[in-house]
PDB file of C-alpha atoms and ligand atoms in Angstrom:
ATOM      1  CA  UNK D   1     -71.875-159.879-152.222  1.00  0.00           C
ATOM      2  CA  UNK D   2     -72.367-157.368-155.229  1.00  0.00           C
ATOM      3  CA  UNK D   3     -68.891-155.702-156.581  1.00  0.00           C
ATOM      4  CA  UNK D   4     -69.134-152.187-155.935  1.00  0.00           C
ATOM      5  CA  UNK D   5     -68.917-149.883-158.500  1.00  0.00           C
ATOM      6  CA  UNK D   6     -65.427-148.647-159.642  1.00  0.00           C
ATOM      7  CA  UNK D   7     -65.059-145.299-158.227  1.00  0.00           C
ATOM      8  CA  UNK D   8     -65.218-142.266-160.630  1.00  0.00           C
ATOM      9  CA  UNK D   9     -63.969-138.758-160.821  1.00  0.00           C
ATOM     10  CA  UNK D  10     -63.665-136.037-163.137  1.00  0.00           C
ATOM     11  CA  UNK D  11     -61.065-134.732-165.445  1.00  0.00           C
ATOM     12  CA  UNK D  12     -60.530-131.046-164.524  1.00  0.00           C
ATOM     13  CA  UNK D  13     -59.218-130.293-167.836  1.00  0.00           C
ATOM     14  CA  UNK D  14     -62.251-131.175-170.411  1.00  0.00           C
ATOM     15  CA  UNK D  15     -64.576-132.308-167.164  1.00  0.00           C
ATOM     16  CA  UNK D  16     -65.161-135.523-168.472  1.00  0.00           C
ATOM     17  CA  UNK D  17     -66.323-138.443-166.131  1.00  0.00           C
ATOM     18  CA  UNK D  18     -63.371-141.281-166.061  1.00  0.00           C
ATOM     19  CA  UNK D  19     -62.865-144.476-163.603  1.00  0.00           C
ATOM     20  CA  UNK D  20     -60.269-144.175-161.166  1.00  0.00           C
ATOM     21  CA  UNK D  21     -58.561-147.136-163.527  1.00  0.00           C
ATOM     22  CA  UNK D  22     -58.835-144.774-166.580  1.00  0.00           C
ATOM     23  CA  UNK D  23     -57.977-141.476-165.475  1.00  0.00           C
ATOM     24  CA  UNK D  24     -54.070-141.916-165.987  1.00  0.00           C
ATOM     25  CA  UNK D  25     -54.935-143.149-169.384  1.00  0.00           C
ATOM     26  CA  UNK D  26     -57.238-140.465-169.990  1.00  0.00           C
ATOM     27  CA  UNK D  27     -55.353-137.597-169.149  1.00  0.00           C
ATOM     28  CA  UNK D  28     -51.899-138.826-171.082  1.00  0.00           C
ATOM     29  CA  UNK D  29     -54.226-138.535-174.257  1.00  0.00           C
ATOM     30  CA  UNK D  30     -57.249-135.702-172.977  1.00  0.00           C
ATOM     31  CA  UNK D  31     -57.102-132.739-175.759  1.00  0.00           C
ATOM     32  CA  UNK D  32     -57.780-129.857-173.480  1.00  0.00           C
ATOM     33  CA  UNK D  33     -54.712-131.541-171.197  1.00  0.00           C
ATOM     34  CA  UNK D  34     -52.636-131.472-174.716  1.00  0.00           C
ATOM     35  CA  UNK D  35     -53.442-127.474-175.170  1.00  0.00           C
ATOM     36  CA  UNK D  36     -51.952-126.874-171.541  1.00  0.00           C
ATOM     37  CA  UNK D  37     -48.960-129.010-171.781  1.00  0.00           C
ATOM     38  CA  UNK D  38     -48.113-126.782-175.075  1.00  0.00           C
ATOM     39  CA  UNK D  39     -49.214-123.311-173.701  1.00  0.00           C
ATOM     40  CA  UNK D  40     -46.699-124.546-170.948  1.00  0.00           C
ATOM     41  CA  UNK D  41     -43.800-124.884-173.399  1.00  0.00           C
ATOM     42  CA  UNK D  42     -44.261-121.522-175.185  1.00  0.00           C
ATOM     43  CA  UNK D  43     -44.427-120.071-171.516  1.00  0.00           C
ATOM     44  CA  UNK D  44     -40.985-118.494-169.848  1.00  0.00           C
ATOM     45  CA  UNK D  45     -41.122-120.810-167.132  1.00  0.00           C
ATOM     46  CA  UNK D  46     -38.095-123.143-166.150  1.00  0.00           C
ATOM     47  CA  UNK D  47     -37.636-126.954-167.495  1.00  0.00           C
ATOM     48  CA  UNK D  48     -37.651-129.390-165.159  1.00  0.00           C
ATOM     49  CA  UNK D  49     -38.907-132.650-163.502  1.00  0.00           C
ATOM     50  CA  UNK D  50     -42.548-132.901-163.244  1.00  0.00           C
ATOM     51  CA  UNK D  51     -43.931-135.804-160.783  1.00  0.00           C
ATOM     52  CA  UNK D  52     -46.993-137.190-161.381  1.00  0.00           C
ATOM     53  CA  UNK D  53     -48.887-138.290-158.660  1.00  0.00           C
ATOM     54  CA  UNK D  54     -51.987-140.453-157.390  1.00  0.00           C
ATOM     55  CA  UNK D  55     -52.905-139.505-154.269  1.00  0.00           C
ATOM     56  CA  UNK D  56     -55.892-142.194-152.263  1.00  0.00           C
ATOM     57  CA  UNK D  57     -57.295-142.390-148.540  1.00  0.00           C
ATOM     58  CA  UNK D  58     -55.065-145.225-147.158  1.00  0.00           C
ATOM     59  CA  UNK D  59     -58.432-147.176-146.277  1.00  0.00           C
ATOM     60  CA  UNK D  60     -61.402-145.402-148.075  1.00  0.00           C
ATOM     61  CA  UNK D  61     -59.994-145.930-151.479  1.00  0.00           C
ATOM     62  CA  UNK D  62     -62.582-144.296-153.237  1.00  0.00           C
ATOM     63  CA  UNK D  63     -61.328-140.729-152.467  1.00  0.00           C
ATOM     64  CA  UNK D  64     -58.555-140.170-154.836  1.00  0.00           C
ATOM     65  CA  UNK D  65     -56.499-137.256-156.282  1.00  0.00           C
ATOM     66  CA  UNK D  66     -54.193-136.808-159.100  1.00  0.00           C
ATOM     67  CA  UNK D  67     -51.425-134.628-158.943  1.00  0.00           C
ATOM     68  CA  UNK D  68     -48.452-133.223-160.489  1.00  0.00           C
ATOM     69  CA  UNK D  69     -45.676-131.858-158.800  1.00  0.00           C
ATOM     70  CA  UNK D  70     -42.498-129.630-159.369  1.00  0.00           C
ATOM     71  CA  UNK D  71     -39.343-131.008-158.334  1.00  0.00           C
ATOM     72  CA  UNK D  72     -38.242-128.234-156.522  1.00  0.00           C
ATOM     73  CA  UNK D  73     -41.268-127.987-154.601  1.00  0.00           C
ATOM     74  CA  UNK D  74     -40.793-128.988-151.249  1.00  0.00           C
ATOM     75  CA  UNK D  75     -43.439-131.523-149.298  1.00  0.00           C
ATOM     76  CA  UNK D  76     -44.548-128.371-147.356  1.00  0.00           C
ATOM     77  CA  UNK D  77     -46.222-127.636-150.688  1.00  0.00           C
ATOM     78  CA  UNK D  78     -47.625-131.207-151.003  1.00  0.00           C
ATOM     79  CA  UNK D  79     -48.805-131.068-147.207  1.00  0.00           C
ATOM     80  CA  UNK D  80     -50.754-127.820-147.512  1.00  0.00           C
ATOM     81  CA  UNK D  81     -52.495-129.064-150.851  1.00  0.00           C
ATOM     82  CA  UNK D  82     -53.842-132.386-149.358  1.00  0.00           C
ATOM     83  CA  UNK D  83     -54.584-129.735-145.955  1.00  0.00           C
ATOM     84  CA  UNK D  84     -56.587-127.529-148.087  1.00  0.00           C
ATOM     85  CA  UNK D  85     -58.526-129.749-149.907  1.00  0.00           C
ATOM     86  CA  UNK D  86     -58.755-132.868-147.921  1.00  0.00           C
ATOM     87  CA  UNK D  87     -57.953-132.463-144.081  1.00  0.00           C
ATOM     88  CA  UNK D  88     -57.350-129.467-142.267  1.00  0.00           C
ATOM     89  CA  UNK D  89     -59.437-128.877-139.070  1.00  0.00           C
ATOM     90  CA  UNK D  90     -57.494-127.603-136.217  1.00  0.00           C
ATOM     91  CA  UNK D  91     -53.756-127.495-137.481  1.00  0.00           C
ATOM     92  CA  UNK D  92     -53.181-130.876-136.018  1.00  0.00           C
ATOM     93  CA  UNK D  93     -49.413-131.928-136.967  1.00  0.00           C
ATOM     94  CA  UNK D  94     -48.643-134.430-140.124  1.00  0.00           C
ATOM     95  CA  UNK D  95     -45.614-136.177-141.035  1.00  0.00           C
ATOM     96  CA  UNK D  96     -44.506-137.949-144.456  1.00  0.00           C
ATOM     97  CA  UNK D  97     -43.254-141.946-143.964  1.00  0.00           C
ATOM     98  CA  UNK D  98     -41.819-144.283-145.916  1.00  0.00           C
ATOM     99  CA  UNK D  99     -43.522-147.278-144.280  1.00  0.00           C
ATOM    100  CA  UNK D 100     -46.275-145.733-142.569  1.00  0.00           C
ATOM    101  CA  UNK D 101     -46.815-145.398-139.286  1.00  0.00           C
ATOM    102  CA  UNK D 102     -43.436-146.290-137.424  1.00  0.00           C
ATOM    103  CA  UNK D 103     -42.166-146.216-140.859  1.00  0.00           C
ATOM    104  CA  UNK D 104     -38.946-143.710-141.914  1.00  0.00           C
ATOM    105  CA  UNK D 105     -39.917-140.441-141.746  1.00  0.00           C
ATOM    106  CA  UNK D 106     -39.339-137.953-144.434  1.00  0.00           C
ATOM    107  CA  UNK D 107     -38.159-134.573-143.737  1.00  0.00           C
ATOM    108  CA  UNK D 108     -40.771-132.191-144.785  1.00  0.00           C
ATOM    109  CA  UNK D 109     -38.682-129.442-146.384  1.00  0.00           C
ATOM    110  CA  UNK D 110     -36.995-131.816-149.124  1.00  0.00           C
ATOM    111  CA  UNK D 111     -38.109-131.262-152.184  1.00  0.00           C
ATOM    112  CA  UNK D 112     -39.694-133.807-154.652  1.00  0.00           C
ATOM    113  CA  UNK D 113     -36.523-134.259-156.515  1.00  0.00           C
ATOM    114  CA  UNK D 114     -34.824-135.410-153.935  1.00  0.00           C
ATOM    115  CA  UNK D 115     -37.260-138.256-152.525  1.00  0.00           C
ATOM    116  CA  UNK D 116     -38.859-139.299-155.410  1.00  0.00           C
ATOM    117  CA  UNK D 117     -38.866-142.281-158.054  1.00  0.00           C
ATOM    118  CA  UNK D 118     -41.433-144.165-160.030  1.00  0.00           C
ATOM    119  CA  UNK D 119     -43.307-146.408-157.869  1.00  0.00           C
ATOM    120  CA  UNK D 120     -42.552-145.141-154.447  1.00  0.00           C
ATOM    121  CA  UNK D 121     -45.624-144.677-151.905  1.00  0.00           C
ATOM    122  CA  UNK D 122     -45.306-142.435-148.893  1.00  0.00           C
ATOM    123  CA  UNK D 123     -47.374-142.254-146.528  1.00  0.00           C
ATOM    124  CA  UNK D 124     -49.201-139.056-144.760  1.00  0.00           C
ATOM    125  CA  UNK D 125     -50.388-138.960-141.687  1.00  0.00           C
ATOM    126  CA  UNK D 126     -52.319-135.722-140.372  1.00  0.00           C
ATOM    127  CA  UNK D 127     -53.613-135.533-136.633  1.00  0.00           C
ATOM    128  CA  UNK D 128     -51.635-138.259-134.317  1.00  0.00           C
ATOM    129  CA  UNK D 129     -55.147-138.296-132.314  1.00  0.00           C
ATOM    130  CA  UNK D 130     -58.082-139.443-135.022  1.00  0.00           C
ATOM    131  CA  UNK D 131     -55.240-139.718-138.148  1.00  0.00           C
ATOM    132  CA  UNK D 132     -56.450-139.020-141.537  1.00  0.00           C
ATOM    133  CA  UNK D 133     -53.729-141.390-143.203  1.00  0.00           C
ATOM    134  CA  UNK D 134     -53.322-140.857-147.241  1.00  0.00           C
ATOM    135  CA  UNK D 135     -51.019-143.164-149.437  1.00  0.00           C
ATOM    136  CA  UNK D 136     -48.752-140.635-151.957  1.00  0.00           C
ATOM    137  CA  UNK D 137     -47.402-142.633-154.796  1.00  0.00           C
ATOM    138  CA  UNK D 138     -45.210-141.354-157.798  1.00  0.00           C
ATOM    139  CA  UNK D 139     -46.860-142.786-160.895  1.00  0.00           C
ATOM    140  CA  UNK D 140     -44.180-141.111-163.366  1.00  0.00           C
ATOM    141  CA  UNK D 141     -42.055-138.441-164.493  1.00  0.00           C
ATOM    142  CA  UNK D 142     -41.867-135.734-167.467  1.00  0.00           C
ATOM    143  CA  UNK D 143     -39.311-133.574-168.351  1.00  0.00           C
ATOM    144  CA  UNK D 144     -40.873-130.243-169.342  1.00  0.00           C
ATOM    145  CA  UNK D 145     -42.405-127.067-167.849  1.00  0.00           C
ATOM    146  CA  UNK D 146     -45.200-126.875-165.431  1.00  0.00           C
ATOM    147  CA  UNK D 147     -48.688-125.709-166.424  1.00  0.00           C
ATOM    148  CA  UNK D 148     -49.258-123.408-163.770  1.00  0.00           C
ATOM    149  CA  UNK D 149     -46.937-120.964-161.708  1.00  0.00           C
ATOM    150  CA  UNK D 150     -48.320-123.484-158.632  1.00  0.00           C
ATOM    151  CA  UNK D 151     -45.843-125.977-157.216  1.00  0.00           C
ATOM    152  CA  UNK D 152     -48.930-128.234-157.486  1.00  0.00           C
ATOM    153  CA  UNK D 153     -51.308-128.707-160.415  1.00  0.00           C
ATOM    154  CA  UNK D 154     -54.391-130.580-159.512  1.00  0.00           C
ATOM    155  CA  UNK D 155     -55.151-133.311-162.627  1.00  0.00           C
ATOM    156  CA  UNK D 156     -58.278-135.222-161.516  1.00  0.00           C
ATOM    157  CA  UNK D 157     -60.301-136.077-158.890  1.00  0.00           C
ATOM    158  CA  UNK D 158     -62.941-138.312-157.313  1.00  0.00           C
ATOM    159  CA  UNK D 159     -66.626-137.293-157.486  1.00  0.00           C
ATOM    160  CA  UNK D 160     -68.410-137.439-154.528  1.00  0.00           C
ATOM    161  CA  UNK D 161     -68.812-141.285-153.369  1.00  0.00           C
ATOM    162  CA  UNK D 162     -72.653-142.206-153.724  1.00  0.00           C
ATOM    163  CA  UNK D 163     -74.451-142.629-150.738  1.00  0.00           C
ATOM    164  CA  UNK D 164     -77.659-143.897-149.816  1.00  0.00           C
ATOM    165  CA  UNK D 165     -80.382-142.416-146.748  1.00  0.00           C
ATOM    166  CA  UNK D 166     -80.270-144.824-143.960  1.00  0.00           C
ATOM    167  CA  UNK D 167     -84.071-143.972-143.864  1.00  0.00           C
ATOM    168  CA  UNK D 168     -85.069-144.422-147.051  1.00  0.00           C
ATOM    169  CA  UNK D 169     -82.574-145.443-149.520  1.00  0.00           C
ATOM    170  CA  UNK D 170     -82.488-142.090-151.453  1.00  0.00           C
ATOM    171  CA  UNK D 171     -79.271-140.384-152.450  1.00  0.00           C
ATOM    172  CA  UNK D 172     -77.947-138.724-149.020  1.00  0.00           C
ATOM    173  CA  UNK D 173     -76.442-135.210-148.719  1.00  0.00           C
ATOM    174  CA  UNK D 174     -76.046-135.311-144.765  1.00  0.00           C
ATOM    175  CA  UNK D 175     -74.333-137.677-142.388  1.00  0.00           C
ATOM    176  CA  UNK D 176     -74.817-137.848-138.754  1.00  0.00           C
ATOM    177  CA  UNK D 177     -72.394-138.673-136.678  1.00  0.00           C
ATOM    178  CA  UNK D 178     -74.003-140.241-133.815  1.00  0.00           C
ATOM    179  CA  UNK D 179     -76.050-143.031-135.768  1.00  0.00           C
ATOM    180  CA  UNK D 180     -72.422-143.371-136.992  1.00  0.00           C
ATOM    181  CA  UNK D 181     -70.954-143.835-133.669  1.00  0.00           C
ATOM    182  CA  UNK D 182     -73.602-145.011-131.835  1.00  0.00           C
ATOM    183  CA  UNK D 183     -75.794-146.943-133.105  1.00  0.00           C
ATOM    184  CA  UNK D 184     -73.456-148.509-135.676  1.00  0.00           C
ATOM    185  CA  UNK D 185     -75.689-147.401-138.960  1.00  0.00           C
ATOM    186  CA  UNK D 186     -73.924-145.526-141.711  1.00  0.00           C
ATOM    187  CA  UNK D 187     -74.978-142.199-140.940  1.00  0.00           C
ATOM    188  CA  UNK D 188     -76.483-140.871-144.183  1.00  0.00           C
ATOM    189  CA  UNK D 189     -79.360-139.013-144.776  1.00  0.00           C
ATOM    190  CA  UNK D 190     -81.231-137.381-147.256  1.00  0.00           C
ATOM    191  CA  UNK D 191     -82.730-133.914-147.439  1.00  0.00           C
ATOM    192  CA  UNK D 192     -86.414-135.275-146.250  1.00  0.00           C
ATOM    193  CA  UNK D 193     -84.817-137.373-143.435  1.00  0.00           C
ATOM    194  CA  UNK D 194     -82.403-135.073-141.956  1.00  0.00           C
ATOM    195  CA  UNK D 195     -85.208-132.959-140.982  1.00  0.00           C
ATOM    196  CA  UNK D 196     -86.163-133.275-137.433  1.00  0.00           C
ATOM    197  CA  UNK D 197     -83.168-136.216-137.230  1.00  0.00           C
ATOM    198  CA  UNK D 198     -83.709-136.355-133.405  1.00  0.00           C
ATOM    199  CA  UNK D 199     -79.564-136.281-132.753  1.00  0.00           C
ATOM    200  CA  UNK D 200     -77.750-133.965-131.336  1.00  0.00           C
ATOM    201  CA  UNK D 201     -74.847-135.467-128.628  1.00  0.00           C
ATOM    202  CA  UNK D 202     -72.138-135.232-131.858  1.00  0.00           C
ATOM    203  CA  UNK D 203     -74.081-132.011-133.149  1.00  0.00           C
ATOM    204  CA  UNK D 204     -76.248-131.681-136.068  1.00  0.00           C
ATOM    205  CA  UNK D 205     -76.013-133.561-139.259  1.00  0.00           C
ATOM    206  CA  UNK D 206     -72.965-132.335-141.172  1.00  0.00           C
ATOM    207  CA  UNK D 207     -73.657-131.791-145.135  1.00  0.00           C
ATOM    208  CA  UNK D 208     -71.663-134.364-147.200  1.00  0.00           C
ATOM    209  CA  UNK D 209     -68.250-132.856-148.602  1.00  0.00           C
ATOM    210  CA  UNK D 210     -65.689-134.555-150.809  1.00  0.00           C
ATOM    211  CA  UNK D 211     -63.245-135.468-148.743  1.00  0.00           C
ATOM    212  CA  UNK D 212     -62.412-138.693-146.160  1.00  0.00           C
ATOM    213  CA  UNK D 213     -62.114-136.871-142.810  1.00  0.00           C
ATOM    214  CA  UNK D 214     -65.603-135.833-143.464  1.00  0.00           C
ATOM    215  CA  UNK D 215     -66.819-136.530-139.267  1.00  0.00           C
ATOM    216  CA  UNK D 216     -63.474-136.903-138.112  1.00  0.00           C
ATOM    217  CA  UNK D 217     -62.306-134.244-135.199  1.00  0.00           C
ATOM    218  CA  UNK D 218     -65.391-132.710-136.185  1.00  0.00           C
ATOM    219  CA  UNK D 219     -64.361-131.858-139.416  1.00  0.00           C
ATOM    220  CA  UNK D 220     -67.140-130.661-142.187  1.00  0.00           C
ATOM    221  CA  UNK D 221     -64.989-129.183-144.930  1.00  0.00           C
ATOM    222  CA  UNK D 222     -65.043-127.340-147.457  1.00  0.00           C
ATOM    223  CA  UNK D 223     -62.911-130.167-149.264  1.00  0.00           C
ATOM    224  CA  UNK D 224     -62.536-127.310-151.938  1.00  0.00           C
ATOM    225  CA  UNK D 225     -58.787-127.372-153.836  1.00  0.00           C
ATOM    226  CA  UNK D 226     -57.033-124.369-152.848  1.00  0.00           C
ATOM    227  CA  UNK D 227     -56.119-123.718-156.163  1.00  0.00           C
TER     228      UNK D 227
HETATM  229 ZN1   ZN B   1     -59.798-134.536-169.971  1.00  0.00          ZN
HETATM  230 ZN1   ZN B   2     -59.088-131.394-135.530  1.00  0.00          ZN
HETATM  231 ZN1   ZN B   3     -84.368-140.483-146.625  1.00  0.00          ZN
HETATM  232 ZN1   ZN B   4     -78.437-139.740-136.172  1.00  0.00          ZN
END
């Protein structure tokens, strides 16, 4: 079977395209990441911890996130972040878990500080119906001020996972969700083929966004960062 390509994402600093294996590397030595770590310490706001974070899909590891965090943020900040850029469609409920599902749940109005140390993984778990499940784990610490008056600065982040037309083997932009569920293909489809796709039971091909709920509880996006 041929090894898949590593996945790859972009530094949103310089925009530079990294492996999910090099980003942490990258960004601990990335120039333009350098300038806004020092415009941080001439700035009036408050030292304190700073949590890094890699954020992945639990089971579609190539959708990836990394994160920083303010210690006294709470997870309600963490929950709407991953909401806004990865999950929200209806305002289903989430929870945090040590352990996921059935695991220990963790309050959602503690604050980083408080739950945190190097090398834990929680677990998130949006909609108890279809779950989007996403693995949080805490990569590291600084001491030092944050780089934006956000509880959450948004470091790097996957580019859109290739995919092929089920049709013809072209790049896709569409999926449909009916060949998904029904006739067990992958779904994709490019801009020639999703013309006049004959399905319609699950509704019209949705355009591809960059995010893993992408068809799940309908959802379609925008998979934009919310800041
Ligand atoms: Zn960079
Ligand atoms: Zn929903
Ligand atoms: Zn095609
Ligand atoms: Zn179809």
């Amino acid at each position: 079977m041929p090894r898949k390509p590593e996945s790859r994402g972009a530094c949103v600093y310089c925009g530079e395209t990294l492996t999910k294996r090099s980003a942490m590397k990258h960004l601990e030595a990335c120039p333009k990441r350098q300038e806004s770590l020092q415009a941080a310490e001439a700035s009036n706001r408050p030292v304190e911890n700073i949590w890094l974070l890699r954020i992945q899909d639990t089971y579609n590891k190539d959708f990836w996130l990394d994160l920083e965090m303010r210690g006294t943020a709470t997870l309600i900040r963490l929950d709407q972040y991953l909401r806004a850029i990865w999950l929200e469609c209806c305002g289903h409920l989430s929870e945090f878990t040590i352990g996921g599902w059935g695991g220990d749940k963790v309050a959602i109005s503690r604050k980083a500080d408080k739950i945190f140390v190097p090398g834990l993984t929680l677990r998130h778990l949006y909609d108890f119906g279809t779950t989007s499940e996403t693995d949080v784990r805490v990569v590291g610490v600084r001491s030092g001020k944050a780089t934006t008056d956000h509880p959450i600065a948004l470091l790097a982040r996957n580019l859109q996972p290739e995919a092929a037309c089920q049709e013809c083997g072209q790049p896709a932009g569409w999926w449909c969700a009916e060949c998904a569920y029904e006739d067990d293909k992958e779904g994709f489809l490019c801009d020639v083929h999703v013309e006049d796709h004959p399905h319609q039971d699950y509704g019209e091909p949705v355009a591809l966004v960059n995010s893993p709920r992408l068809g799940m509880c309908g959802y379609d996006g925008p998979a934009e960062p919310p800041y």
